[in-house]
Amino acid sequence: EWSNMNCKLTNASAQQRNRQTFRESLRLINQVRGENLLTTHRLSALYFQVWATDITYIPMARGFVYLVAVIDWHSSKVLSWRSSNTFDASFCVDALEEAIDTYGKPEIFNTDQGSQFTGIDFIGVLKRENIQISMDGKGRWMDNVFIERLWRSVKYEEVYLRAYENIGRARALLRRYFYFSNSERRHQSLYRRSPAIVYCQYVAEMAA
């Protein structure tokens, strides 16, 4: 089934055609670190080329943990996630590396300007993979509205209904929730399809 596939664009010629077309549309953008490419140049094609990430906190019975996720803009599929009880960049880098290893790489990666995403470790991965870097304006949460919607759903449908005893329990239940959100939930904005189906159908079309 589509929902059980880790769809990865591996057809080299399809990737090349895709990148050439998209780079042509972005050629006139002034590429400066910290610029929000998504605000500067909003094309429908962007949605097939963009990943985004953000961090939120997850309350537990005692204390809280941090949660980071990487999502695909077009399908709203959660490509990877990590939780951590420390606020350094390592768990964010791990989530980024997992998403790239599993799904290939996007044309643009969008983040806020938090220290975890502007540090050398995180930026270094994006530059190594030749991924264009886009950053939200300071205090502009709407620039990354897709992942903000994810956080709202996660908290109201999962986190706030529980009091996780420990980080292990939190991870187990979040893993179950993200599977449900990716593979089973039908989104009205996706014409009653799941994020996994939408993502895999797009990848199949690009590789054809």
Coordinates of C-alpha atoms in Angstrom, one line a residue:
E1 CA 0.0 0.0 0.0
W2 CA 1.0 3.6 -0.5
S3 CA 0.7 4.2 3.2
N4 CA 3.4 1.6 4.0
M5 CA 6.0 2.9 1.5
N6 CA 8.9 5.2 2.3
C7 CA 8.7 6.8 -1.2
K8 CA 12.1 8.1 -2.3
L9 CA 12.8 9.8 -5.6
T10 CA 15.7 7.7 -6.9
N11 CA 15.3 8.2 -10.7
A12 CA 18.3 10.4 -11.5
S13 CA 16.9 11.9 -14.7
A14 CA 13.6 12.8 -13.1
Q15 CA 15.5 14.5 -10.2
Q16 CA 17.6 16.4 -12.7
R17 CA 14.6 17.6 -14.8
N18 CA 12.8 18.6 -11.6
R19 CA 15.8 20.6 -10.2
Q20 CA 16.5 22.3 -13.5
T21 CA 12.9 23.5 -13.9
F22 CA 12.8 24.8 -10.4
R23 CA 16.2 26.5 -10.3
E24 CA 15.1 28.4 -13.4
S25 CA 12.2 29.8 -11.5
L26 CA 14.4 30.8 -8.6
R27 CA 17.3 32.3 -10.6
L28 CA 16.4 35.9 -9.9
I29 CA 16.1 35.5 -6.2
N30 CA 18.8 37.2 -4.2
Q31 CA 20.3 34.3 -2.3
V32 CA 21.2 35.7 1.1
R33 CA 21.4 33.7 4.3
G34 CA 18.3 34.2 6.4
E35 CA 16.0 35.2 3.4
N36 CA 12.6 33.7 3.3
L37 CA 12.5 32.2 -0.2
L38 CA 8.9 31.1 0.3
T39 CA 7.7 34.6 0.8
T40 CA 9.9 36.1 -1.9
H41 CA 8.8 33.7 -4.6
R42 CA 5.5 31.9 -4.0
L43 CA 4.8 29.5 -6.8
S44 CA 2.5 26.5 -6.8
A45 CA 5.5 24.4 -7.8
L46 CA 7.2 25.3 -4.5
Y47 CA 5.0 23.0 -2.6
F48 CA 6.5 20.0 -4.3
Q49 CA 10.0 21.1 -3.4
V50 CA 9.9 22.3 0.2
W51 CA 10.5 20.7 3.5
A52 CA 10.2 22.5 6.8
T53 CA 11.1 22.0 10.5
D54 CA 10.3 23.4 13.9
I55 CA 10.6 22.6 17.6
T56 CA 7.9 22.5 20.2
Y57 CA 7.7 21.3 23.8
I58 CA 5.7 18.4 25.1
P59 CA 4.5 18.5 28.7
M60 CA 4.8 15.3 30.7
A61 CA 3.6 14.4 34.2
R62 CA 6.8 15.8 35.5
G63 CA 8.7 18.3 33.3
F64 CA 8.6 18.3 29.5
V65 CA 10.6 17.3 26.5
Y66 CA 11.4 19.0 23.2
L67 CA 10.0 17.7 19.9
V68 CA 11.3 18.4 16.4
A69 CA 9.7 17.3 13.2
V70 CA 10.6 17.5 9.5
I71 CA 7.5 17.8 7.2
D72 CA 6.9 17.9 3.4
W73 CA 5.0 21.1 2.5
H74 CA 2.9 19.6 -0.3
S75 CA 1.6 16.6 1.4
S76 CA 2.0 17.5 5.1
K77 CA 3.7 14.2 5.7
V78 CA 5.9 14.0 8.7
L79 CA 9.2 12.7 7.2
S80 CA 11.0 12.3 10.5
W81 CA 10.9 13.4 14.1
R82 CA 12.9 13.3 17.3
S83 CA 12.4 14.1 21.0
S84 CA 15.0 15.2 23.5
N85 CA 15.2 16.5 27.1
T86 CA 18.0 18.9 26.1
F87 CA 17.7 21.9 23.8
D88 CA 20.9 21.5 21.8
A89 CA 21.1 21.0 18.0
S90 CA 21.9 17.3 17.9
F91 CA 18.4 15.9 17.9
C92 CA 17.4 18.4 15.1
V93 CA 20.4 17.3 13.0
D94 CA 19.5 13.6 13.6
A95 CA 15.9 14.3 12.4
L96 CA 17.3 16.1 9.3
E97 CA 19.7 13.3 8.5
E98 CA 17.1 10.6 8.8
A99 CA 14.7 12.5 6.5
I100 CA 17.4 12.9 3.8
D101 CA 18.5 9.2 4.2
T102 CA 14.9 8.0 3.9
Y103 CA 13.4 10.3 1.3
G104 CA 16.2 12.0 -0.7
K105 CA 16.4 15.7 -0.5
P106 CA 14.2 18.8 -1.2
E107 CA 15.1 21.8 -3.2
I108 CA 14.4 24.2 -0.3
F109 CA 14.4 23.7 3.4
N110 CA 12.6 26.2 5.6
T111 CA 13.2 26.9 9.3
D112 CA 12.8 29.7 11.8
Q113 CA 15.9 31.5 13.0
G114 CA 16.4 29.5 16.2
S115 CA 19.9 28.7 17.2
Q116 CA 19.4 25.0 16.6
F117 CA 18.8 25.7 12.9
T118 CA 21.3 28.5 12.3
G119 CA 24.2 26.7 13.9
I120 CA 27.1 25.2 11.9
D121 CA 25.9 21.6 12.5
F122 CA 22.5 22.0 11.0
I123 CA 23.4 24.4 8.3
G124 CA 26.4 22.2 7.4
V125 CA 24.1 19.3 6.5
L126 CA 22.0 21.6 4.2
K127 CA 25.1 23.0 2.5
R128 CA 26.6 19.5 2.1
E129 CA 23.4 18.4 0.2
N130 CA 23.2 21.6 -1.8
I131 CA 19.8 22.4 -0.4
Q132 CA 18.7 26.0 -0.5
I133 CA 18.1 27.5 2.9
S134 CA 15.0 29.6 3.7
M135 CA 14.3 31.2 7.1
D136 CA 11.2 32.7 8.6
G137 CA 11.1 36.4 9.6
K138 CA 11.7 36.9 13.3
G139 CA 8.4 36.4 15.2
R140 CA 6.5 35.4 12.0
W141 CA 5.1 32.0 12.9
M142 CA 2.7 32.2 9.8
D143 CA 5.8 31.8 7.6
N144 CA 5.8 28.1 8.7
V145 CA 2.1 27.7 9.0
F146 CA 2.1 24.0 7.9
I147 CA 4.2 22.8 10.8
E148 CA 2.3 25.1 13.2
R149 CA -0.9 23.2 12.2
L150 CA 0.9 20.0 12.9
W151 CA 1.8 21.1 16.4
R152 CA -1.8 22.1 17.1
S153 CA -3.1 18.7 16.0
V154 CA -0.4 16.8 18.0
K155 CA -1.1 18.6 21.2
Y156 CA -4.9 18.7 21.1
E157 CA -5.4 15.2 19.8
E158 CA -2.6 13.4 21.6
V159 CA -0.4 15.3 24.1
Y160 CA -3.0 17.2 26.1
L161 CA -5.1 14.0 26.6
R162 CA -2.2 12.3 28.4
A163 CA 0.4 12.8 31.1
Y164 CA 3.4 10.9 29.9
E165 CA 5.2 9.2 32.8
N166 CA 8.6 9.4 31.1
I167 CA 10.3 10.2 27.7
G168 CA 10.1 6.6 26.6
R169 CA 6.3 6.5 27.0
A170 CA 6.1 9.9 25.2
R171 CA 8.1 8.6 22.3
A172 CA 6.0 5.4 22.0
L173 CA 2.7 7.2 21.8
L174 CA 4.0 10.0 19.6
R175 CA 5.3 7.3 17.2
R176 CA 1.8 5.8 17.1
Y177 CA 0.2 9.2 16.6
F178 CA 2.5 10.2 13.7
Y179 CA 1.8 6.8 12.0
F180 CA -1.9 7.5 12.2
S181 CA -1.5 11.1 11.0
N182 CA 0.6 10.1 8.0
S183 CA -1.1 6.9 6.9
E184 CA -4.6 6.7 8.2
R185 CA -6.0 10.2 8.6
R186 CA -7.8 11.7 5.5
H187 CA -7.3 15.4 5.2
Q188 CA -9.9 17.6 3.7
S189 CA -7.2 19.9 2.2
L190 CA -5.8 16.8 0.4
Y191 CA -9.1 15.8 -1.1
R192 CA -9.7 13.2 1.6
R193 CA -6.4 11.5 1.0
S194 CA -3.7 10.7 3.6
P195 CA -0.4 12.6 3.6
A196 CA 1.4 9.3 2.8
I197 CA -0.7 8.7 -0.3
V198 CA -0.3 12.2 -1.6
Y199 CA 3.5 12.1 -1.1
C200 CA 4.0 8.7 -2.7
Q201 CA 1.8 9.6 -5.7
Y202 CA 3.8 12.7 -6.3
V203 CA 7.1 10.8 -6.1
A204 CA 5.8 8.2 -8.5
E205 CA 4.8 10.9 -11.0
M206 CA 8.2 12.5 -10.8
A207 CA 10.0 9.2 -11.4
A208 CA 7.8 8.2 -14.3

